[in-house]
PDB file of C-alpha atoms in Angstrom:
ATOM      1  CA  MET A   1      14.289 -34.644  -7.986  1.00 52.00           C
ATOM      2  CA  GLU A   2      11.636 -36.437  -5.944  1.00 48.00           C
ATOM      3  CA  GLU A   3       9.863 -37.656  -9.086  1.00 55.00           C
ATOM      4  CA  TYR A   4      13.094 -39.222 -10.377  1.00 53.00           C
ATOM      5  CA  GLY A   5      13.668 -41.000  -7.081  1.00 54.00           C
ATOM      6  CA  TRP A   6      17.038 -39.309  -6.493  1.00 58.00           C
ATOM      7  CA  GLU A   7      18.723 -41.283  -3.727  1.00 61.00           C
ATOM      8  CA  GLY A   8      20.509 -38.299  -2.223  1.00 65.00           C
ATOM      9  CA  LEU A   9      17.411 -36.109  -1.814  1.00 65.00           C
ATOM     10  CA  ASP A  10      16.587 -37.174   1.743  1.00 66.00           C
ATOM     11  CA  GLU A  11      20.130 -36.510   2.902  1.00 62.00           C
ATOM     12  CA  LEU A  12      20.209 -33.157   1.114  1.00 58.00           C
ATOM     13  CA  ILE A  13      17.035 -31.926   2.808  1.00 59.00           C
ATOM     14  CA  LYS A  14      18.161 -33.061   6.254  1.00 54.00           C
ATOM     15  CA  THR A  15      21.754 -31.818   6.126  1.00 54.00           C
ATOM     16  CA  ILE A  16      21.758 -28.902   3.670  1.00 48.00           C
ATOM     17  CA  LYS A  17      23.834 -25.938   4.832  1.00 44.00           C
ATOM     18  CA  TRP A  18      24.337 -22.408   3.597  1.00 38.00           C
ATOM     19  CA  LEU A  19      27.018 -22.312   0.897  1.00 27.00           C
ATOM     20  CA  ASP A  20      27.706 -18.593   0.340  1.00 32.00           C
ATOM     21  CA  THR A  21      30.864 -16.815   1.473  1.00 36.00           C
ATOM     22  CA  GLU A  22      29.176 -13.700   2.866  1.00 53.00           C
ATOM     23  CA  LYS A  23      26.983 -13.155   5.893  1.00 57.00           C
ATOM     24  CA  PRO A  24      23.737 -15.170   5.624  1.00 57.00           C
ATOM     25  CA  CYS A  25      20.301 -13.619   5.889  1.00 60.00           C
ATOM     26  CA  LEU A  26      16.793 -14.698   6.833  1.00 55.00           C
ATOM     27  CA  THR A  27      14.059 -13.166   4.682  1.00 56.00           C
ATOM     28  CA  TYR A  28      10.955 -12.473   6.783  1.00 62.00           C
ATOM     29  CA  GLY A  29       9.060 -10.053   4.552  1.00 65.00           C
ATOM     30  CA  LEU A  30       8.392  -9.039   0.968  1.00 71.00           C
ATOM     31  CA  ARG A  31       6.666  -6.256  -0.922  1.00 81.00           C
ATOM     32  CA  ALA A  32       3.793  -6.971  -3.293  1.00 81.00           C
ATOM     33  CA  CYS A  33       3.311  -5.266  -6.671  1.00 85.00           C
ATOM     34  CA  ASN A  34       0.359  -3.325  -8.074  1.00 91.00           C
ATOM     35  CA  TYR A  35       0.863  -2.564 -11.772  1.00 92.00           C
ATOM     36  CA  TYR A  36      -1.062   0.288 -13.396  1.00 97.00           C
ATOM     37  CA  SER A  37      -1.664   1.725 -16.843  1.00 97.00           C
ATOM     38  CA  VAL A  38      -2.683   5.305 -17.655  1.00 98.00           C
ATOM     39  CA  GLU A  39      -4.052   5.662 -21.176  1.00 98.00           C
ATOM     40  CA  VAL A  40      -4.524   9.062 -22.822  1.00 98.00           C
ATOM     41  CA  ALA A  41      -6.031   9.242 -26.311  1.00 98.00           C
ATOM     42  CA  GLY A  42      -7.116  12.052 -28.599  1.00 96.00           C
ATOM     43  CA  PRO A  43      -6.600  12.224 -32.384  1.00 96.00           C
ATOM     44  CA  GLY A  44      -8.040   9.516 -34.589  1.00 95.00           C
ATOM     45  CA  ALA A  45      -4.555   8.706 -35.897  1.00 96.00           C
ATOM     46  CA  ASP A  46      -0.923   9.672 -35.372  1.00 95.00           C
ATOM     47  CA  LEU A  47      -0.198  13.234 -36.520  1.00 96.00           C
ATOM     48  CA  HIS A  48       2.737  15.119 -38.037  1.00 96.00           C
ATOM     49  CA  SER A  49       4.096  17.763 -35.688  1.00 96.00           C
ATOM     50  CA  GLY A  50       4.842  20.091 -38.593  1.00 96.00           C
ATOM     51  CA  MET A  51       1.154  20.289 -39.439  1.00 96.00           C
ATOM     52  CA  PHE A  52      -0.538  19.742 -36.093  1.00 96.00           C
ATOM     53  CA  GLY A  53       2.002  20.834 -33.468  1.00 96.00           C
ATOM     54  CA  GLY A  54       0.433  23.719 -31.543  1.00 95.00           C
ATOM     55  CA  VAL A  55      -2.961  22.863 -33.045  1.00 96.00           C
ATOM     56  CA  ALA A  56      -4.010  19.567 -31.447  1.00 96.00           C
ATOM     57  CA  GLN A  57      -3.970  18.716 -27.760  1.00 97.00           C
ATOM     58  CA  GLU A  58      -1.280  16.075 -27.567  1.00 98.00           C
ATOM     59  CA  PRO A  59      -1.880  12.925 -25.465  1.00 98.00           C
ATOM     60  CA  THR A  60       1.795  12.621 -24.546  1.00 98.00           C
ATOM     61  CA  THR A  61       1.811  16.102 -23.009  1.00 98.00           C
ATOM     62  CA  ASP A  62      -1.180  15.223 -20.841  1.00 98.00           C
ATOM     63  CA  LEU A  63       0.330  11.889 -19.854  1.00 98.00           C
ATOM     64  CA  VAL A  64       3.635  13.416 -18.791  1.00 98.00           C
ATOM     65  CA  LYS A  65       1.831  15.995 -16.653  1.00 98.00           C
ATOM     66  CA  VAL A  66      -0.210  13.308 -14.910  1.00 99.00           C
ATOM     67  CA  LEU A  67       2.688  10.907 -14.349  1.00 98.00           C
ATOM     68  CA  SER A  68       4.882  13.671 -12.940  1.00 98.00           C
ATOM     69  CA  SER A  69       2.381  14.153 -10.111  1.00 98.00           C
ATOM     70  CA  LEU A  70       2.697  10.597  -8.797  1.00 98.00           C
ATOM     71  CA  VAL A  71       6.146  10.591  -7.177  1.00 98.00           C
ATOM     72  CA  GLY A  72       8.897  13.060  -6.384  1.00 97.00           C
ATOM     73  CA  THR A  73      12.565  12.827  -7.283  1.00 95.00           C
ATOM     74  CA  ASP A  74      13.162  11.960  -3.623  1.00 95.00           C
ATOM     75  CA  GLY A  75      11.164   8.758  -4.120  1.00 95.00           C
ATOM     76  CA  LYS A  76       8.234   9.887  -1.978  1.00 96.00           C
ATOM     77  CA  ILE A  77       4.847   8.837  -3.317  1.00 98.00           C
ATOM     78  CA  GLN A  78       2.654  11.919  -3.730  1.00 98.00           C
ATOM     79  CA  ILE A  79      -0.685  10.130  -4.074  1.00 98.00           C
ATOM     80  CA  PRO A  80      -2.894  10.989  -1.069  1.00 98.00           C
ATOM     81  CA  GLY A  81      -3.880   7.970   0.985  1.00 98.00           C
ATOM     82  CA  ILE A  82      -0.936   5.743   0.073  1.00 97.00           C
ATOM     83  CA  MET A  83       1.637   6.540   2.744  1.00 97.00           C
ATOM     84  CA  GLU A  84      -1.136   6.913   5.316  1.00 96.00           C
ATOM     85  CA  GLN A  85      -1.640   3.140   5.160  1.00 96.00           C
ATOM     86  CA  VAL A  86       1.937   2.368   6.184  1.00 95.00           C
ATOM     87  CA  VAL A  87       2.499   1.305   9.780  1.00 92.00           C
ATOM     88  CA  ALA A  88       4.917   3.476  11.740  1.00 93.00           C
ATOM     89  CA  VAL A  89       8.393   2.120  12.442  1.00 90.00           C
ATOM     90  CA  THR A  90       8.788   0.702  15.935  1.00 89.00           C
ATOM     91  CA  ARG A  91      11.949   0.988  18.017  1.00 88.00           C
ATOM     92  CA  GLY A  92      12.435  -2.769  17.848  1.00 86.00           C
ATOM     93  CA  GLU A  93      12.164  -2.819  14.087  1.00 85.00           C
ATOM     94  CA  GLU A  94      14.524   0.112  13.743  1.00 86.00           C
ATOM     95  CA  ASP A  95      17.115  -1.679  15.859  1.00 85.00           C
ATOM     96  CA  LEU A  96      17.106  -4.588  13.401  1.00 82.00           C
ATOM     97  CA  TYR A  97      18.797  -2.443  10.776  1.00 83.00           C
ATOM     98  CA  ALA A  98      21.791  -1.626  12.959  1.00 82.00           C
ATOM     99  CA  GLY A  99      23.541  -4.977  12.606  1.00 76.00           C
ATOM    100  CA  ILE A 100      22.783  -5.697   8.954  1.00 79.00           C
ATOM    101  CA  SER A 101      25.856  -6.303   6.827  1.00 79.00           C
ATOM    102  CA  PHE A 102      25.236  -3.722   4.105  1.00 81.00           C
ATOM    103  CA  THR A 103      27.303  -0.828   2.801  1.00 86.00           C
ATOM    104  CA  MET A 104      26.608   2.053   0.456  1.00 90.00           C
ATOM    105  CA  GLU A 105      29.659   0.985  -1.549  1.00 89.00           C
ATOM    106  CA  ALA A 106      27.953  -2.339  -2.276  1.00 85.00           C
ATOM    107  CA  LEU A 107      24.855  -0.461  -3.408  1.00 87.00           C
ATOM    108  CA  TYR A 108      26.885   1.827  -5.670  1.00 90.00           C
ATOM    109  CA  GLU A 109      28.463  -1.230  -7.254  1.00 86.00           C
ATOM    110  CA  SER A 110      25.024  -2.706  -7.930  1.00 85.00           C
ATOM    111  CA  LEU A 111      23.747   0.591  -9.324  1.00 88.00           C
ATOM    112  CA  GLY A 112      26.828   1.187 -11.408  1.00 91.00           C
ATOM    113  CA  SER A 113      26.788   4.767 -10.133  1.00 95.00           C
ATOM    114  CA  LYS A 114      26.321   6.857  -6.992  1.00 96.00           C
ATOM    115  CA  THR A 115      22.763   7.902  -7.833  1.00 96.00           C
ATOM    116  CA  ALA A 116      21.173   6.530  -4.659  1.00 95.00           C
ATOM    117  CA  ILE A 117      18.376   8.579  -3.106  1.00 96.00           C
ATOM    118  CA  PHE A 118      19.815   8.295   0.393  1.00 95.00           C
ATOM    119  CA  ASP A 119      23.379   8.531   1.650  1.00 94.00           C
ATOM    120  CA  ASP A 120      23.115   6.144   4.612  1.00 91.00           C
ATOM    121  CA  GLU A 121      22.469   2.445   4.949  1.00 90.00           C
ATOM    122  CA  LYS A 122      19.398   2.438   7.208  1.00 90.00           C
ATOM    123  CA  LYS A 123      17.314   4.815   5.089  1.00 92.00           C
ATOM    124  CA  THR A 124      18.328   2.917   1.970  1.00 91.00           C
ATOM    125  CA  LEU A 125      17.259  -0.446   3.387  1.00 89.00           C
ATOM    126  CA  MET A 126      13.987   0.974   4.657  1.00 91.00           C
ATOM    127  CA  GLY A 127      13.331   2.456   1.242  1.00 92.00           C
ATOM    128  CA  ARG A 128      13.922  -0.927  -0.333  1.00 89.00           C
ATOM    129  CA  TRP A 129      12.145  -3.121   2.189  1.00 86.00           C
ATOM    130  CA  ARG A 130       9.572  -1.568   4.481  1.00 89.00           C
ATOM    131  CA  TYR A 131       8.184   1.458   2.620  1.00 94.00           C
ATOM    132  CA  PRO A 132       6.141   1.411  -0.596  1.00 95.00           C
ATOM    133  CA  SER A 133       7.747   2.714  -3.769  1.00 96.00           C
ATOM    134  CA  LEU A 134       6.447   3.903  -7.140  1.00 97.00           C
ATOM    135  CA  SER A 135       8.391   3.241 -10.340  1.00 96.00           C
ATOM    136  CA  PHE A 136       7.784   4.108 -13.992  1.00 97.00           C
ATOM    137  CA  HIS A 137       8.339   1.377 -16.572  1.00 95.00           C
ATOM    138  CA  GLY A 138       7.659   2.915 -19.950  1.00 95.00           C
ATOM    139  CA  VAL A 139       5.262   4.586 -22.358  1.00 96.00           C
ATOM    140  CA  GLU A 140       3.521   2.419 -24.928  1.00 95.00           C
ATOM    141  CA  GLY A 141       2.690   4.103 -28.218  1.00 94.00           C
ATOM    142  CA  ALA A 142       5.371   6.775 -27.990  1.00 90.00           C
ATOM    143  CA  PHE A 143       8.399   6.850 -30.274  1.00 88.00           C
ATOM    144  CA  SER A 144      11.326   5.226 -28.466  1.00 85.00           C
ATOM    145  CA  GLY A 145      13.778   4.170 -31.162  1.00 85.00           C
ATOM    146  CA  PRO A 146      16.906   5.966 -32.354  1.00 89.00           C
ATOM    147  CA  GLY A 147      16.567   8.867 -34.747  1.00 91.00           C
ATOM    148  CA  ALA A 148      14.429  12.008 -34.888  1.00 92.00           C
ATOM    149  CA  LYS A 149      10.875  10.969 -35.653  1.00 92.00           C
ATOM    150  CA  THR A 150       8.385  13.868 -35.599  1.00 94.00           C
ATOM    151  CA  VAL A 151       5.119  11.986 -35.203  1.00 95.00           C
ATOM    152  CA  ILE A 152       2.602  12.990 -32.520  1.00 96.00           C
ATOM    153  CA  PRO A 153       1.151   9.754 -31.041  1.00 97.00           C
ATOM    154  CA  ALA A 154      -2.631   9.523 -31.106  1.00 97.00           C
ATOM    155  CA  LYS A 155      -2.663   7.373 -27.977  1.00 98.00           C
ATOM    156  CA  VAL A 156      -0.078   6.716 -25.296  1.00 98.00           C
ATOM    157  CA  ILE A 157      -0.149   4.394 -22.298  1.00 98.00           C
ATOM    158  CA  GLY A 158       2.063   5.127 -19.316  1.00 98.00           C
ATOM    159  CA  LYS A 159       2.982   2.173 -17.124  1.00 97.00           C
ATOM    160  CA  PHE A 160       3.986   2.273 -13.480  1.00 97.00           C
ATOM    161  CA  SER A 161       3.882   0.071 -10.421  1.00 95.00           C
ATOM    162  CA  ILE A 162       3.618   0.493  -6.678  1.00 95.00           C
ATOM    163  CA  ARG A 163       5.470  -1.925  -4.449  1.00 91.00           C
ATOM    164  CA  THR A 164       3.121  -2.341  -1.511  1.00 91.00           C
ATOM    165  CA  VAL A 165       3.925  -3.357   2.055  1.00 88.00           C
ATOM    166  CA  PRO A 166       1.999  -5.161   4.829  1.00 81.00           C
ATOM    167  CA  ASP A 167      -1.168  -3.437   6.098  1.00 85.00           C
ATOM    168  CA  MET A 168      -1.743  -1.706   2.762  1.00 90.00           C
ATOM    169  CA  ASP A 169      -5.210  -2.572   1.462  1.00 89.00           C
ATOM    170  CA  ILE A 170      -5.237  -3.460  -2.233  1.00 88.00           C
ATOM    171  CA  ASP A 171      -8.656  -1.994  -2.993  1.00 90.00           C
ATOM    172  CA  GLU A 172      -7.953   1.180  -1.036  1.00 95.00           C
ATOM    173  CA  THR A 173      -4.635   1.598  -2.829  1.00 96.00           C
ATOM    174  CA  ASN A 174      -6.327   1.217  -6.204  1.00 96.00           C
ATOM    175  CA  THR A 175      -8.987   3.734  -5.225  1.00 97.00           C
ATOM    176  CA  CYS A 176      -6.343   6.264  -4.181  1.00 98.00           C
ATOM    177  CA  VAL A 177      -4.439   5.819  -7.444  1.00 98.00           C
ATOM    178  CA  PHE A 178      -7.500   6.095  -9.667  1.00 98.00           C
ATOM    179  CA  LYS A 179      -8.836   9.142  -7.830  1.00 98.00           C
ATOM    180  CA  HIS A 180      -5.521  10.982  -7.942  1.00 99.00           C
ATOM    181  CA  VAL A 181      -4.902  10.288 -11.636  1.00 99.00           C
ATOM    182  CA  GLU A 182      -8.419  11.345 -12.589  1.00 98.00           C
ATOM    183  CA  GLU A 183      -8.180  14.539 -10.527  1.00 98.00           C
ATOM    184  CA  GLN A 184      -4.820  15.476 -12.029  1.00 98.00           C
ATOM    185  CA  PHE A 185      -6.120  14.882 -15.543  1.00 98.00           C
ATOM    186  CA  SER A 186      -9.245  16.925 -14.827  1.00 98.00           C
ATOM    187  CA  LYS A 187      -7.070  19.900 -13.846  1.00 98.00           C
ATOM    188  CA  LEU A 188      -5.602  19.943 -17.356  1.00 98.00           C
ATOM    189  CA  LYS A 189      -8.977  20.799 -18.924  1.00 97.00           C
ATOM    190  CA  SER A 190      -7.943  18.567 -21.810  1.00 98.00           C
ATOM    191  CA  LYS A 191     -10.243  17.396 -24.588  1.00 98.00           C
ATOM    192  CA  ASN A 192      -8.383  14.106 -24.720  1.00 98.00           C
ATOM    193  CA  THR A 193      -9.770  11.022 -22.977  1.00 98.00           C
ATOM    194  CA  LEU A 194      -8.331   9.183 -19.983  1.00 98.00           C
ATOM    195  CA  LYS A 195      -8.415   5.572 -18.843  1.00 98.00           C
ATOM    196  CA  VAL A 196      -6.608   4.348 -15.740  1.00 98.00           C
ATOM    197  CA  TYR A 197      -6.668   0.746 -14.610  1.00 96.00           C
ATOM    198  CA  ALA A 198      -4.721  -1.885 -12.701  1.00 93.00           C
ATOM    199  CA  GLN A 199      -3.158  -4.546 -14.908  1.00 88.00           C
ATOM    200  CA  HIS A 200      -2.608  -6.744 -11.877  1.00 81.00           C
ATOM    201  CA  THR A 201      -2.433  -6.354  -8.133  1.00 79.00           C
ATOM    202  CA  GLY A 202      -0.628  -8.128  -5.330  1.00 65.00           C
ATOM    203  CA  LYS A 203      -3.676  -9.791  -3.843  1.00 52.00           C
ATOM    204  CA  TRP A 204      -2.641 -12.613  -1.585  1.00 43.00           C
ATOM    205  CA  TRP A 205      -5.899 -13.932  -0.216  1.00 44.00           C
ATOM    206  CA  SER A 206      -8.753 -16.224  -1.363  1.00 52.00           C
ATOM    207  CA  GLU A 207      -8.136 -17.121  -4.996  1.00 60.00           C
ATOM    208  CA  TYR A 208     -10.816 -19.613  -5.993  1.00 63.00           C
ATOM    209  CA  GLY A 209     -13.696 -18.181  -3.973  1.00 65.00           C
ATOM    210  CA  VAL A 210     -14.966 -21.582  -2.781  1.00 60.00           C
ATOM    211  CA  ASP A 211     -14.258 -23.833   0.194  1.00 56.00           C
ATOM    212  CA  PRO A 212     -11.870 -26.650  -0.779  1.00 59.00           C
ATOM    213  CA  ASP A 213     -12.535 -30.356  -0.388  1.00 54.00           C
ATOM    214  CA  PHE A 214     -10.447 -32.064   2.290  1.00 50.00           C
ATOM    215  CA  THR A 215      -9.068 -35.183   0.625  1.00 49.00           C
ATOM    216  CA  ARG A 216      -6.552 -38.001   0.931  1.00 44.00           C
ATOM    217  CA  GLU A 217      -4.525 -39.530  -1.886  1.00 50.00           C
ATOM    218  CA  GLY A 218      -4.058 -43.123  -2.969  1.00 50.00           C
ATOM    219  CA  GLY A 219      -0.604 -42.411  -4.364  1.00 50.00           C
ATOM    220  CA  SER A 220       2.718 -41.950  -2.586  1.00 53.00           C
ATOM    221  CA  ILE A 221       4.926 -38.879  -2.183  1.00 68.00           C
ATOM    222  CA  PRO A 222       7.868 -40.110  -0.080  1.00 66.00           C
ATOM    223  CA  VAL A 223       9.554 -36.710   0.101  1.00 78.00           C
ATOM    224  CA  ALA A 224       6.621 -35.428   2.198  1.00 74.00           C
ATOM    225  CA  VAL A 225       7.688 -37.789   4.983  1.00 74.00           C
ATOM    226  CA  THR A 226      11.276 -36.607   4.595  1.00 81.00           C
ATOM    227  CA  PHE A 227      10.208 -32.996   5.105  1.00 79.00           C
ATOM    228  CA  GLU A 228       8.210 -33.978   8.190  1.00 80.00           C
ATOM    229  CA  GLU A 229      11.181 -35.823   9.667  1.00 82.00           C
ATOM    230  CA  ALA A 230      13.595 -32.995   8.871  1.00 83.00           C
ATOM    231  CA  THR A 231      11.418 -30.204  10.277  1.00 82.00           C
ATOM    232  CA  GLY A 232       9.445 -31.993  12.961  1.00 84.00           C
ATOM    233  CA  LYS A 233       6.285 -30.468  11.473  1.00 81.00           C
ATOM    234  CA  ASN A 234       3.297 -31.789   9.575  1.00 79.00           C
ATOM    235  CA  ALA A 235       3.360 -31.584   5.776  1.00 78.00           C
ATOM    236  CA  LEU A 236       0.417 -30.096   3.878  1.00 75.00           C
ATOM    237  CA  LEU A 237      -0.137 -30.687   0.157  1.00 74.00           C
ATOM    238  CA  LEU A 238      -1.720 -27.927  -1.939  1.00 74.00           C
ATOM    239  CA  PRO A 239      -2.495 -29.587  -5.293  1.00 75.00           C
ATOM    240  CA  MET A 240      -2.606 -27.590  -8.520  1.00 77.00           C
ATOM    241  CA  GLY A 241      -3.805 -30.314 -10.881  1.00 74.00           C
ATOM    242  CA  THR A 242      -7.229 -31.735 -11.668  1.00 70.00           C
ATOM    243  CA  SER A 243      -8.542 -35.250 -12.161  1.00 58.00           C
ATOM    244  CA  THR A 244      -8.214 -34.889 -15.948  1.00 71.00           C
ATOM    245  CA  ASP A 245      -4.488 -34.073 -16.016  1.00 74.00           C
ATOM    246  CA  GLY A 246      -3.398 -37.657 -16.645  1.00 72.00           C
ATOM    247  CA  ALA A 247      -0.671 -37.683 -14.010  1.00 69.00           C
ATOM    248  CA  HIS A 248       2.304 -39.903 -14.952  1.00 66.00           C
ATOM    249  CA  SER A 249       0.515 -40.884 -18.148  1.00 71.00           C
ATOM    250  CA  ILE A 250       0.691 -40.025 -21.842  1.00 79.00           C
ATOM    251  CA  ASN A 251       0.111 -36.332 -22.586  1.00 84.00           C
ATOM    252  CA  GLU A 252       0.208 -35.335 -18.933  1.00 86.00           C
ATOM    253  CA  LYS A 253      -0.939 -31.720 -18.646  1.00 85.00           C
ATOM    254  CA  LEU A 254      -1.631 -28.826 -16.314  1.00 85.00           C
ATOM    255  CA  ASP A 255      -4.293 -26.326 -17.337  1.00 86.00           C
ATOM    256  CA  MET A 256      -3.129 -22.713 -17.574  1.00 89.00           C
ATOM    257  CA  ARG A 257      -5.818 -21.592 -15.127  1.00 84.00           C
ATOM    258  CA  ASN A 258      -4.614 -24.092 -12.552  1.00 82.00           C
ATOM    259  CA  HIS A 259      -1.014 -23.011 -13.073  1.00 86.00           C
ATOM    260  CA  VAL A 260      -1.843 -19.326 -12.546  1.00 86.00           C
ATOM    261  CA  GLU A 261      -4.367 -19.735  -9.740  1.00 83.00           C
ATOM    262  CA  GLY A 262      -2.269 -22.435  -8.094  1.00 81.00           C
ATOM    263  CA  THR A 263       0.739 -20.133  -8.000  1.00 85.00           C
ATOM    264  CA  LYS A 264      -1.371 -17.449  -6.358  1.00 83.00           C
ATOM    265  CA  LEU A 265      -2.763 -20.044  -3.965  1.00 80.00           C
ATOM    266  CA  LEU A 266       0.720 -20.884  -2.691  1.00 82.00           C
ATOM    267  CA  GLY A 267       1.415 -17.204  -2.110  1.00 82.00           C
ATOM    268  CA  THR A 268      -1.933 -16.843  -0.361  1.00 79.00           C
ATOM    269  CA  TYR A 269      -1.204 -19.753   1.936  1.00 78.00           C
ATOM    270  CA  LEU A 270       2.226 -18.464   2.947  1.00 80.00           C
ATOM    271  CA  HIS A 271       0.823 -15.001   3.603  1.00 76.00           C
ATOM    272  CA  CYS A 272      -1.989 -16.330   5.774  1.00 76.00           C
ATOM    273  CA  VAL A 273       0.385 -18.500   7.798  1.00 75.00           C
ATOM    274  CA  ALA A 274       2.706 -15.544   8.355  1.00 75.00           C
ATOM    275  CA  ALA A 275      -0.223 -13.330   9.373  1.00 69.00           C
ATOM    276  CA  GLU A 276      -1.170 -15.688  12.214  1.00 64.00           C
ATOM    277  CA  LEU A 277       1.819 -14.589  14.286  1.00 56.00           C
ATOM    278  CA  GLN A 278       3.157 -11.423  12.655  1.00 53.00           C
ATOM    279  CA  PRO A 279       6.187 -11.310  14.987  1.00 47.00           C
ATOM    280  CA  TRP A 280       7.275  -7.875  13.750  1.00 44.00           C
ATOM    281  CA  ARG A 281       4.305  -6.349  15.591  1.00 44.00           C
ATOM    282  CA  TYR A 282       5.908  -7.273  18.892  1.00 36.00           C
ATOM    283  CA  LEU A 283       9.353  -5.837  18.207  1.00 37.00           C
TER     284      LEU A 283
END
């Protein structure tokens, strides 16, 4: 809107009001996401269960055993060292949940069933917001279509994620996951092979690994002044582009690396700003 010079933008920023019909909310925290893969491989090719069932050690059997050790049906993560990183609930924080406009009926409507882990609002909100959770997302390589296929997969990859919360260390969390998975697989005494790795983690700090240049620009971004006037605060620009992007010219571009790293940079900045005060520690 700013690029097109929309005349109503300044007024919108300065006078915008909440438009919903329900009680408004202020979001002051999020969970990050660590995504993992557990790969179990054995035979050189897929096998027929009629010929090799009961003969070969099946990767899917090993994978299911390992994945079942990660989390209970009550939602509690069973990996040692994960929950130990979570800060205890303070009285002030606990009091925040009392006045939140949330009902179990609303949750049941969202779920489309009454299969919630908890039966009360506070435990449900804490499970969603302030505690880590572990969820399974699928098994690559296994038969998943309709019908009755009898193939034994030669390699399967289980996928799961952990939603992490503040004060959880990314590297420590990864170490706990890898150690637990490897120990559980070792207990099986299987001749199959195991690989466990993080596809991506919720790192929020230093992305480029170098100190940035402090620069000024010769161009104009009028909306920056509007934001300063509306908030009474200084505006900071975090550029994503490079000098070769051809801004406002023919074949204007943004390199994929800059798009990805720039997105992470914005998240990093917001996290670092929030960490300066961390008001929830004083509740």
